[in-house]
Coordinates of C-alpha atoms in Angstrom, one line a residue:
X7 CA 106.8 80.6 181.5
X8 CA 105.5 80.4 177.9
X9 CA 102.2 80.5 178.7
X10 CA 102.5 83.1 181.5
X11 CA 103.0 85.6 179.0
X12 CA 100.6 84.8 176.6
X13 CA 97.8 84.4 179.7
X14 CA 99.4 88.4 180.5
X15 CA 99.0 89.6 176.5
X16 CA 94.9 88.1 176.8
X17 CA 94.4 89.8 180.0
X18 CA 95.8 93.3 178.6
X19 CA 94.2 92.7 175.5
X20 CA 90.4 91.9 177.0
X21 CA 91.3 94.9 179.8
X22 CA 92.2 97.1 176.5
X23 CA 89.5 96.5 175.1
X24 CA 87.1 96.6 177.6
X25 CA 88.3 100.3 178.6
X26 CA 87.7 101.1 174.9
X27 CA 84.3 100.0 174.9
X28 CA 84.0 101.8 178.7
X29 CA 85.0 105.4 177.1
X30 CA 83.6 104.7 173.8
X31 CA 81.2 107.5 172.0
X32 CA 78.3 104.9 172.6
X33 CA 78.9 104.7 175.7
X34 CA 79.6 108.2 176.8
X35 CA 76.2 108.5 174.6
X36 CA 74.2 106.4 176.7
X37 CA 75.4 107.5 180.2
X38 CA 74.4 111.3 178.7
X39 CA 76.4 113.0 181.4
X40 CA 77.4 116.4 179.8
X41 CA 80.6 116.7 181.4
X42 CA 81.8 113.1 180.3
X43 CA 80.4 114.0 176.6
X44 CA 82.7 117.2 176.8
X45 CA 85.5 115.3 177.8
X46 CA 84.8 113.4 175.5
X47 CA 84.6 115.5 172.5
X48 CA 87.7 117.2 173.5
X49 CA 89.9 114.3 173.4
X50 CA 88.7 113.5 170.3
X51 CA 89.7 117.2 169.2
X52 CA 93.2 115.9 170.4
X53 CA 93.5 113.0 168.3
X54 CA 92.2 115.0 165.5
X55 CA 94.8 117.5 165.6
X56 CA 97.1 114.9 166.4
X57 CA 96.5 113.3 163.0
X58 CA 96.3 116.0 160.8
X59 CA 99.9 116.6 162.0
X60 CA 101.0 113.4 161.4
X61 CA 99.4 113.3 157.7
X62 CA 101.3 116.6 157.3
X63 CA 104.3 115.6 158.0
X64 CA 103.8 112.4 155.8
X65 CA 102.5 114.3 152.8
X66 CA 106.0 116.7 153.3
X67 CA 108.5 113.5 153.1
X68 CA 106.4 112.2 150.2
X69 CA 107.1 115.5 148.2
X70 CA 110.2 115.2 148.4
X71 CA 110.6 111.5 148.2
X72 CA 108.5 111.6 145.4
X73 CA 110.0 111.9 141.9
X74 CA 107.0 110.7 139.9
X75 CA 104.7 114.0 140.7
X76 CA 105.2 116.6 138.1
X77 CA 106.3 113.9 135.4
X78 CA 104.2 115.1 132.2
X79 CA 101.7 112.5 130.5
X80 CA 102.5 111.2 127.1
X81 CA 101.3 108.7 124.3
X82 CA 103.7 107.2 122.1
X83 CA 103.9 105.0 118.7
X84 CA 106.5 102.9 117.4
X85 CA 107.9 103.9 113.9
X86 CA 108.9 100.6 112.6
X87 CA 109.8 99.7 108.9
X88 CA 107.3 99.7 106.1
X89 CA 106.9 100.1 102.4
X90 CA 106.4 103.5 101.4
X91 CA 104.8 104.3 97.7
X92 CA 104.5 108.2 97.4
X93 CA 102.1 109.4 94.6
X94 CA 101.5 112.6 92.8
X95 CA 98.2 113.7 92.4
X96 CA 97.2 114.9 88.6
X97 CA 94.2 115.4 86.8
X98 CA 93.3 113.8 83.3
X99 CA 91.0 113.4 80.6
X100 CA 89.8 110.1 79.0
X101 CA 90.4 109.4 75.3
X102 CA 91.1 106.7 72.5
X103 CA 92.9 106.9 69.7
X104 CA 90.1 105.4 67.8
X105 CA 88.0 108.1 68.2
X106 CA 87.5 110.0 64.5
X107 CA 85.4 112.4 62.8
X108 CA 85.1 110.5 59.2
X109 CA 85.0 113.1 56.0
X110 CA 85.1 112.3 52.1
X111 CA 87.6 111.8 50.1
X112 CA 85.2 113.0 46.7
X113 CA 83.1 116.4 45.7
X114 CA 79.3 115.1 45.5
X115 CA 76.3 114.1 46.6
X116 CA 75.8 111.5 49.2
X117 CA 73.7 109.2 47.7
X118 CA 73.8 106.4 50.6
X119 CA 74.1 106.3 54.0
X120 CA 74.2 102.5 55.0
X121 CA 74.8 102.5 58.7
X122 CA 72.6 104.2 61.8
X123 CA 74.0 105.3 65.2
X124 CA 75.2 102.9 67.7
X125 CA 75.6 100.5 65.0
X126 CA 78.9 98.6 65.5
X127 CA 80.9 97.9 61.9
X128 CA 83.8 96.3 61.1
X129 CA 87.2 97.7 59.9
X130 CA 86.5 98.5 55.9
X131 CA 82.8 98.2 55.9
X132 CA 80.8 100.7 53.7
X133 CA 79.9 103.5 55.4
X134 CA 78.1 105.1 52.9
X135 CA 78.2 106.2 49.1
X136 CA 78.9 109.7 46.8
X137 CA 78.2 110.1 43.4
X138 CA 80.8 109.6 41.1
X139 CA 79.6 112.3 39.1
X140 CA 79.8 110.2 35.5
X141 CA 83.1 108.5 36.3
X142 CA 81.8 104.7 36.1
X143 CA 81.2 105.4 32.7
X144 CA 84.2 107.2 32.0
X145 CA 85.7 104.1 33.0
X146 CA 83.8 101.9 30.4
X147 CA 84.6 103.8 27.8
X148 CA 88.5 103.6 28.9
X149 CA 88.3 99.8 29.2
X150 CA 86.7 99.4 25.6
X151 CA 89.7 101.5 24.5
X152 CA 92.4 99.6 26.7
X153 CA 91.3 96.4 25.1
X154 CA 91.9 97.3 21.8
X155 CA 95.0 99.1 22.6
X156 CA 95.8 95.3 24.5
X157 CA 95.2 93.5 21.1
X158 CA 97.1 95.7 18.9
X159 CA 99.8 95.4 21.7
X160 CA 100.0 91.8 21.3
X161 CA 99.4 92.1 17.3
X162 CA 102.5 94.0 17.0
X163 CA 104.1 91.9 19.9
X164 CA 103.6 88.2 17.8
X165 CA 105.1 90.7 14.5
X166 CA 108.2 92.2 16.2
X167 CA 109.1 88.5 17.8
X168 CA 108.8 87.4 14.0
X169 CA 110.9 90.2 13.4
X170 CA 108.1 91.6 11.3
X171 CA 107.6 95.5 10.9
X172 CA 109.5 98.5 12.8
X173 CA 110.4 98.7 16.2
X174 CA 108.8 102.1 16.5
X175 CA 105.8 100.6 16.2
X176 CA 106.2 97.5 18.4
X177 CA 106.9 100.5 21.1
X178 CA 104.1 102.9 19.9
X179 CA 101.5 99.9 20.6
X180 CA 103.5 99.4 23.8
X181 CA 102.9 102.6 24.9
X182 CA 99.6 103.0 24.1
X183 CA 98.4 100.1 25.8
X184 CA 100.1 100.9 29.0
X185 CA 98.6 104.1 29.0
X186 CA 95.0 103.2 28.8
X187 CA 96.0 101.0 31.8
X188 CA 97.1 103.3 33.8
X189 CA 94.4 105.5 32.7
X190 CA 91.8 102.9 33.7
X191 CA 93.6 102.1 37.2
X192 CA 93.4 106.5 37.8
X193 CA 89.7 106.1 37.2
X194 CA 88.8 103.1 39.5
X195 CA 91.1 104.8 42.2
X196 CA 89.2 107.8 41.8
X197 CA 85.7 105.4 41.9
X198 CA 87.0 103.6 45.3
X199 CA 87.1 107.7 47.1
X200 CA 83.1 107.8 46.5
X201 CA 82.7 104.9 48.6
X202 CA 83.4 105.7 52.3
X203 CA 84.6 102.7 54.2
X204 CA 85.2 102.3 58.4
X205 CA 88.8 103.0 59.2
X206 CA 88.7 100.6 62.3
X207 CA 86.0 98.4 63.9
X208 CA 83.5 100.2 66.2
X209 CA 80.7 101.6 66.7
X210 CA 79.0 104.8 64.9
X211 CA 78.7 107.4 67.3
X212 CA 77.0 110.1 65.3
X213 CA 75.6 110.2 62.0
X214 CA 76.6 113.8 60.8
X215 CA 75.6 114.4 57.3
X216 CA 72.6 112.6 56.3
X217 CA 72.2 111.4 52.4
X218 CA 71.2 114.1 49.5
X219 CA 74.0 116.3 50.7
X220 CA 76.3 117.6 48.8
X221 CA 79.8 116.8 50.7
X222 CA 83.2 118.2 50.3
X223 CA 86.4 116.5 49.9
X224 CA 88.0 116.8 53.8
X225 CA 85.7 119.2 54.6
X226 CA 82.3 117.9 55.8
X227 CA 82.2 116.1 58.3
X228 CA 80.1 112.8 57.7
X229 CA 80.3 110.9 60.9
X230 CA 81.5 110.2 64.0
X231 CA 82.9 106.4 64.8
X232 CA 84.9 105.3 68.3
X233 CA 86.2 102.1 69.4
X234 CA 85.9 102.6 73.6
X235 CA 88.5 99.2 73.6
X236 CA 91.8 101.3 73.3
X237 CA 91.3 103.7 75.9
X238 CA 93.9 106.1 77.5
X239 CA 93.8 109.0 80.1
X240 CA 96.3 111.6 79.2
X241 CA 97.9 114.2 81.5
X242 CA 100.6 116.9 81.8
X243 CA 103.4 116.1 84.5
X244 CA 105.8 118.3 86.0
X245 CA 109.0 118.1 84.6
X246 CA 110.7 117.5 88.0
X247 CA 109.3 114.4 87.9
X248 CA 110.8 113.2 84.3
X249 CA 113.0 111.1 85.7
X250 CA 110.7 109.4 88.3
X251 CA 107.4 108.8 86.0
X252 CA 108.5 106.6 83.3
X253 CA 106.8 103.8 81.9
X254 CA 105.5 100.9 83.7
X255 CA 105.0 103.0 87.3
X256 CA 101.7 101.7 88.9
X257 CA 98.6 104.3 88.6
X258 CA 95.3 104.6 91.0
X259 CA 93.1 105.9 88.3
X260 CA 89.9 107.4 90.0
X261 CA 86.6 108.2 87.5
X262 CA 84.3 110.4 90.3
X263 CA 81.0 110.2 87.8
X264 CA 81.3 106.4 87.7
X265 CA 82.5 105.6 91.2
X266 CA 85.3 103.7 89.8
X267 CA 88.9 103.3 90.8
X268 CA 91.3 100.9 88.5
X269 CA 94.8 99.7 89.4
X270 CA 96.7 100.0 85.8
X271 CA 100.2 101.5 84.6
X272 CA 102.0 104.4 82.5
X273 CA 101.8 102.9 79.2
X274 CA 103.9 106.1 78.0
X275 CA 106.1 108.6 79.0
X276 CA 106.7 111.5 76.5
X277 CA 110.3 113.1 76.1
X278 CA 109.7 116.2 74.8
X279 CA 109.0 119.0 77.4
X280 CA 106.9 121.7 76.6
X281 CA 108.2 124.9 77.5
X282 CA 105.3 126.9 77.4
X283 CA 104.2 125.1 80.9
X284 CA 107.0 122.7 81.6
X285 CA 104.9 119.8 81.8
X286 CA 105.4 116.1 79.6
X287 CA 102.9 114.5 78.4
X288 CA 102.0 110.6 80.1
X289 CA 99.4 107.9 78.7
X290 CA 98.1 105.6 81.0
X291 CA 95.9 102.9 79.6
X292 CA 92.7 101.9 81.2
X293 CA 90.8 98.4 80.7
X294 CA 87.1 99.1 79.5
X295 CA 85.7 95.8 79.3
X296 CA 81.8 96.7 79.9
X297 CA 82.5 100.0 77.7
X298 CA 81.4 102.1 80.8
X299 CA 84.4 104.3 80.1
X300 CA 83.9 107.4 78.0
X301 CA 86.1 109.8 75.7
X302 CA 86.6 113.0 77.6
X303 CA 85.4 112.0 80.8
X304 CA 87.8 113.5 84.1
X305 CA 90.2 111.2 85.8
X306 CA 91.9 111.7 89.3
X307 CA 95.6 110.2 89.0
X308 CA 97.6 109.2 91.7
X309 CA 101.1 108.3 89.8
X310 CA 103.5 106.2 91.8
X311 CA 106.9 108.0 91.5
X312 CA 108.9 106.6 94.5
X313 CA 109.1 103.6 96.8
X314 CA 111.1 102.6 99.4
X315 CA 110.4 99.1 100.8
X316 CA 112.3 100.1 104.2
X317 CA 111.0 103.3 105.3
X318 CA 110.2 104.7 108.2
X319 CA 107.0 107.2 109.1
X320 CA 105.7 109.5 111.2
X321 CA 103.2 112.0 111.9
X322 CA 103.9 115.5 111.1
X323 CA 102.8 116.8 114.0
X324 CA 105.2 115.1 116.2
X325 CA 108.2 116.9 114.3
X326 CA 109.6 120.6 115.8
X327 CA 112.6 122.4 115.0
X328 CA 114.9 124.3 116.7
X329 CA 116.5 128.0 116.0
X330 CA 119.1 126.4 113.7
X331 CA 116.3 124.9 111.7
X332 CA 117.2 121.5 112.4
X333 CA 114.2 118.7 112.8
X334 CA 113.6 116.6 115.5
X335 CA 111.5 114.6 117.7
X336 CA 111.5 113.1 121.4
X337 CA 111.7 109.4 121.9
X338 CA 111.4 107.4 124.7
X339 CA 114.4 105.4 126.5
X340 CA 115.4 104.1 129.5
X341 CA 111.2 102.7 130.1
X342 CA 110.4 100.8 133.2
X343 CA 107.5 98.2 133.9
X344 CA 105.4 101.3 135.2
X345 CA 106.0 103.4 132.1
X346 CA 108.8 105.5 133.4
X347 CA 111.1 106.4 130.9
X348 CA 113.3 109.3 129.6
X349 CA 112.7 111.4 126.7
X350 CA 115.4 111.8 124.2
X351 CA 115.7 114.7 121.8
X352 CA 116.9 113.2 118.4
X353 CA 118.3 115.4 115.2
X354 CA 116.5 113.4 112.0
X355 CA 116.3 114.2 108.5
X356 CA 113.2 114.0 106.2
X357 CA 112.3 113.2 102.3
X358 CA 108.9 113.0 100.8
X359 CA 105.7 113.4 102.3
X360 CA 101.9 111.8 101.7
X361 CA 99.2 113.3 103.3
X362 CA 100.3 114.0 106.8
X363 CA 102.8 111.2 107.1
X364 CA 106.7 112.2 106.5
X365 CA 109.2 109.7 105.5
X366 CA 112.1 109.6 108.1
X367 CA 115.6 109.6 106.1
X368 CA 117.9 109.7 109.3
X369 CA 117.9 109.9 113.0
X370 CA 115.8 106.9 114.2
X371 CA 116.0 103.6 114.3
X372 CA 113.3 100.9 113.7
X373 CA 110.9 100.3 116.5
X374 CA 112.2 103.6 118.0
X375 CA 109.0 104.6 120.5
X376 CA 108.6 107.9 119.4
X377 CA 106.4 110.8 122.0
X378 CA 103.0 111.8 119.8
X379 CA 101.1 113.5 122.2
X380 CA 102.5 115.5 124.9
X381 CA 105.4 116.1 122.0
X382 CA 105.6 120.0 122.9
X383 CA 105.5 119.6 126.5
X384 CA 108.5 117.5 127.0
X385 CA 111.9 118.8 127.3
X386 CA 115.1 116.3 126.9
X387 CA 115.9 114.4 129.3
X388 CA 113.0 114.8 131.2
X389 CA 111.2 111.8 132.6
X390 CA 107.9 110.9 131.1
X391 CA 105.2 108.8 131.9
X392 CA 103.9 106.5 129.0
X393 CA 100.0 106.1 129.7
X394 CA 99.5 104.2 126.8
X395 CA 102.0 101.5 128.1
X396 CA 99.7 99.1 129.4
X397 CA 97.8 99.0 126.8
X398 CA 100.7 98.4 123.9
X399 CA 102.0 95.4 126.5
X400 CA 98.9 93.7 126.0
X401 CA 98.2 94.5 122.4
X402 CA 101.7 92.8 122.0

């Protein structure tokens, strides 16, 4: 009985199919009898129309059936912990405190000038050399009379410890010695000012005054010498940040004409506030070991004032705010394998910014998957679909 039917199913299947290809277009075609091609036509009209209804009514259940149609398209990010350094940005000038503009110490003529530019000396080498104006023989003349004022010292010393003569004049001969001593001692003192030694080691910038000038004590200006090893870059800080830029805090100095950038420190933090601009003062020291670093050359500072090792950051952009002023973004919830999820509003509270990243203080949580674009087209609680899904699952 089995195979009755399936014998029947073959038979309706061939006779099926062989009436198909009887009233097929080809065949009408061939036989080219204008009444069968009208026929023909025309029940293909009916099948058409047929269709077009039956797509209608399917495109009708799928509207409403279909809760994924007007979902909005978004991209997200994930705000996840991170260490945060913010920076202030300042402006400074190069400088070293071994930088000086040397003068005399003596009225005269500069008789010698024993060093030339870009020379480097040491720490109390001669410099050069003024005219004592007579005093090395002022000082001769003192010491001939200090050495006889010495031996009648001593004279009268040997006679008063024999208990010979006065005491007066045991202290007359005293006296007198010591003061042609001291006398000498003012001259040579006097001497030592005509010769102009280097304060520190460096090198001789600029040779000022040259010899066969006459120079004046503190006055004229002889010439210039620098050490570049000691440099500093000094700058004026806000005082809001007193509290926040102390010594030690890391520095990104930035020297534009050289195309440098050096990672160094505050070396000091001043404590008096000027309150003419109220700024403080800050040194930051900067290694110069190929002496490429100039006095007065500009600096761009970016001072490390705050870090938090925990932070969490986000675009500005994605941030709005409602009419009572509060902050807040949309984030993603509730996400299926297609990228179906629900947007969230969420209250949060900021602190500093850098740049166009905000630090998040409160609100979010770490690896929160926060809506970037699409952000102002989304309204809470409205399902979203996450394009970018796909492609964060497989960069995971």
């Amino acid at each position: 009985m089995k195979h009755i039917y399936q014998i029947l199913i073959v038979a309706l299947i061939l006779v099926s199919c062989s009436g198909e290809k009887k009233n097929s277009v080809e065949t009408v075609l061939e036989k080219g009898d204008l009444k069968t091609l009208r026929e023909k036509r025309g029940s293909l009209v009916n099948e058409q129309q047929a269709l077009s209804d039956q797509i209608k009514l399917l495109d009708d259940k799928i509207k409403v059936m279909d809760t994924t149609k007007n979902i909005p398209l978004i991209t997200t990010f994930k705000a996840n912990n991170e260490v945060f350094n913010h920076v202030i940005e300042l402006q400074g000038n190069v400088t070293t405190k071994d930088l000086l503009t040397i003068t005399p110490e003596y009225n005269g003529i500069l008789t010698h000038v024993y060093v030339k530019e870009g020379q480097n000396v040491s720490k109390g080498q001669i410099l050069a050399k003024i005219d004592d104006g007579g005093l090395s023989q002022q000082v001769a003349q003192l010491k001939i009379q200090s050495a006889l004022a010495k031996t009648t010292f001593e004279r009268q010393k040997r006679l008063w410890d024999q208990n010979i003569g006065s005491e007066i004049q045991y202290l007359q001969a005293k006296s007198t010695y010591e003061s042609q001593k001291e006398a000498v001692n003012q001259l040579n003192k006097q001497i030592a000012k005509t010769t102009v030694r280097a304060p520190f080691s460096g090198i001789i910038d600029d040779i000022i005054t040259e010899q066969g000038n006459v120079v004046g004590a503190g006055q004229t200006p002889l010439m210039r010498i620098v050490n570049l090893d000691n440099m500093y870059i000094e700058t004026e800080v806000p005082e809001r940040y007193v509290i926040d830029v102390i010594a030690g805090k890391n520095v990104e100095v930035s020297l534009p004409v050289l195309g440098k950038t050096i990672a160094t420190k505050v070396r000091q933090a001043s404590d008096f506030i000027n309150p003419a601009n109220r700024t403080f003062k800050v040194e930051i020291a900067v290694p110069n070991k190929d002496k490429s670093i100039k006095p007065n050359l500009t600096a761009r500072l970016k001072i490390n004032d705050y870090t938090n090792e925990k932070a969490l950051l986000i675009p500005q952009s994605v941030i709005s705010e409602n009419a009572a002023g509060e902050q807040f973004v949309y984030v993603v919830s509730n996400k299926n394998s297609n990228g179906i999820g629900k947007a969230k509003r969420v209250i949060i509270k900021t602190g500093k910014t850098q740049g166009d990243i905000i630090e998040v203080l409160s609100g979010l949580v770490n690896g929160a998957e926060i809506v970037k674009e699409g952000a102002r087209s989304v309204r809470d609680g409205q399902s979203v679909d996450v394009i970018n899904y796909k492609e964060d699952e497989d960069g995971e």
